[in-house]
Amino acid sequence: MRTVVLTMKASVIEMFLVLLLTGVHSNKETAKKIKRPKFTVPQINCDVKAGKIINPEFIVKCPAGCQDPKYHVYGTDVYASYSSVCGAAVHSGVLDNSGGKILVRKVAGQSGYKGSYSNGVQSLSLPRWRESFIVLESKPKKGVTYPSALTYSSSKSPAAQAGETTKAYQRPPIPGTTAQPVTLMQLLAVTVAVATPTTLPRPSPSAASTTSIPRPQSVGHRSQEMDLWSTATYTSSQNRPGADPGLVPKEELSTQSLEPVSLGDPNCKIDLSFLIDGSTSIGKRRFRIQKQLLADVAQALDIGPAGPLMGVVQYGDNPATHFNLKTHTNSRDLKTAIEKITQRGGLSNVGRAISFVTKNFFSKANGNRSGAPNVVVVLVDGWPTDKVEEASRLARESGINIFFITIEGAAENEKQYVVEPNFANKAVCRTNGFYSLHVQSWFGLHKTLQPLVKRVCDTDRLACSKTCLNSADIGFVIDGSSSVGTGNFRTVLQFVTNLTKEFEISDTDTRIGAVQYTYEQRLEFGFDKYSSKPDILNAIKRVGYWSGGTSTGAAINFALEQLFKKSKPNKRKLMILITDGRSYDDVRIPAMAAHLKGVITYAIGVAWAAQEELEVIATHPARDHSFFVDEFDNLYQYVPRIIQNICTEFNSQPRN
């Protein structure tokens, strides 16, 4: 019996050797005839994220319509792998919204991704992510083989559901080479090993899952061949022993399943309130269209604590806050909250709503941030049922930037019912068109999305953020002559302190500088020396009394050169001069130089100061810019009046 078995084994081996030699010869002949298969570009959907595709470099075809904001993109130029591949392609400018072919290359993860608005796509910011990619034009490199079928991290990828061919991950081939198939000799080795009557240990369940040893079957059996292929492919794809075949590693799966929470776009750090029209006349359908715009804005803005924050107030007969700035601090939660808003009904009292927002919405308790511009976007169907001009003026003077979106204005036969003609121009911060958007129909409201987002984020042009209290460089020019005396000099410094306390102090808001003079001049501190109110107030207290003569003209020239020459271009320049006597030198030419350089000069005289000299120094009209006090102790009484005059002058500037 043993002799028979050995004879059979020898016959089997001989048969396989013959087949092997015959196959080698035939393979050489057929290799000459086989043409290289044509590369087909795989197609993906707009929602496919780069992180789901394991291939390090690949060419794909994107469909049309990937500019839609629902396809999230994170970063600029270099994108987090959590981004939509095709959305990133549109954002980068490689594709337009009509789709096409692109080359995608994976790169290392970044410590941060900066959001931006480009080519109709608002990308979002992200603190960090484990993997990145870049998008290039679909020009393949020479010698590089690109996959015709993409490799996904999960069999249930969006592309697979759409009919895209998927396969298990294989190591990328070396450029210019092709993957080697399982040869007949490998099949022979396995078959001989199985045929050998050697007792093998029974594998443990865990070992079976990692080794996948096939059941003994005949060499030509189809399922045996498939098992060998899948085993070879799986083995080449695993970096860690003991991992389950066909599953994403646990740590990767948990990371992929969590959507990153953005901190917000720091380039658009604004506090935004939407005033939405909830009047009865708008109807349910148009109210839904209005909510859709809000949801799209929330998505496009990339809401977050380091970027824009957004709240919603609905108006009808009376306004009501649905949620304030700190209620929802990411776009996802905000969109969910917007969807739950229901229409209140009533009239269209826009003026009352603007007053409500000015008094109540932008407070610290509601999440208002001192360094972020305040912005109100008002949506109006037709026209308001009350007046908006006075309420809007108070809002503007409070530093609130008002935008109006008007839909379907009054027809000719309806204009008699309009309470306040040209109401939008009477309300907005500037009448140059930047703050107003109009659409003829509710079905065109979505067209306002991109221009609105771009404008509210353009913080340099948010003119109403600049108020009389936060937009000036103020230089105090203080008489330190002998006639003042130590005690009165401390009273003057207290007057300077009281004025300073009224302003918002920072390196981007109002800045303070000070010069003391006698016959000579001394720069106590410049505009760029201190950037907080406590530091400024302490610096004023430390100013020492000098004593000497009174050369006011020379002091004005010194202040122009040492203080206001270093003023920022976008700042109002205010000089507040305090003196107790007549100047020993001429003040006319220095005062004229100050006026020509755009320095608004306030002249405050005490005791022996010459009234006519104060009027020459002061900006025209002198009655608003020059003040006389008989005693130093009465200086404090003029603080409110000086502040009022500064603000009245600021707010009377043209709004065009």
mmCIF file with all atom_site columns, C-alpha atoms in Angstrom, residues 65 97 104 119 127 131 163 180 196 221 322 327 366 411 462 468 537 551-552:
data_model
loop_
_atom_site.group_PDB
_atom_site.id
_atom_site.type_symbol
_atom_site.label_atom_id
_atom_site.label_alt_id
_atom_site.label_comp_id
_atom_site.label_asym_id
_atom_site.label_entity_id
_atom_site.label_seq_id
_atom_site.pdbx_PDB_ins_code
_atom_site.Cartn_x
_atom_site.Cartn_y
_atom_site.Cartn_z
_atom_site.occupancy
_atom_site.B_iso_or_equiv
_atom_site.pdbx_formal_charge
_atom_site.auth_seq_id
_atom_site.auth_comp_id
_atom_site.auth_asym_id
_atom_site.auth_atom_id
_atom_site.pdbx_PDB_model_num
ATOM 1  C CA . GLY A 1 65  ? -22.580 70.214  -8.569  1.00 0.00 ? 65  GLY A CA 1
ATOM 2  C CA . ASN A 1 97  ? -18.848 73.298  -10.678 1.00 0.00 ? 97  ASN A CA 1
ATOM 3  C CA . VAL A 1 104 ? -5.158  63.690  -5.694  1.00 0.00 ? 104 VAL A CA 1
ATOM 4  C CA . ASN A 1 119 ? -14.361 79.843  -6.228  1.00 0.00 ? 119 ASN A CA 1
ATOM 5  C CA . PRO A 1 127 ? -7.197  72.824  14.526  1.00 0.00 ? 127 PRO A CA 1
ATOM 6  C CA . GLU A 1 131 ? -3.806  63.257  7.174   1.00 0.00 ? 131 GLU A CA 1
ATOM 7  C CA . GLY A 1 163 ? -21.640 51.241  -7.897  1.00 0.00 ? 163 GLY A CA 1
ATOM 8  C CA . GLN A 1 180 ? 3.111   39.696  -9.334  1.00 0.00 ? 180 GLN A CA 1
ATOM 9  C CA . THR A 1 196 ? 2.005   15.150  2.632   1.00 0.00 ? 196 THR A CA 1
ATOM 10 C CA . HIS A 1 221 ? -11.034 24.185  -7.510  1.00 0.00 ? 221 HIS A CA 1
ATOM 11 C CA . HIS A 1 322 ? -34.692 82.487  19.456  1.00 0.00 ? 322 HIS A CA 1
ATOM 12 C CA . THR A 1 327 ? -26.264 79.273  22.551  1.00 0.00 ? 327 THR A CA 1
ATOM 13 C CA . ASN A 1 366 ? -25.549 87.007  25.553  1.00 0.00 ? 366 ASN A CA 1
ATOM 14 C CA . ALA A 1 411 ? -45.543 97.740  -6.497  1.00 0.00 ? 411 ALA A CA 1
ATOM 15 C CA . LEU A 1 462 ? -17.528 97.385  8.548   1.00 0.00 ? 462 LEU A CA 1
ATOM 16 C CA . CYS A 1 468 ? -16.632 107.954 18.521  1.00 0.00 ? 468 CYS A CA 1
ATOM 17 C CA . LEU A 1 537 ? -4.343  105.319 33.560  1.00 0.00 ? 537 LEU A CA 1
ATOM 18 C CA . SER A 1 551 ? 5.587   127.971 24.687  1.00 0.00 ? 551 SER A CA 1
ATOM 19 C CA . THR A 1 552 ? 2.288   126.587 23.397  1.00 0.00 ? 552 THR A CA 1
#
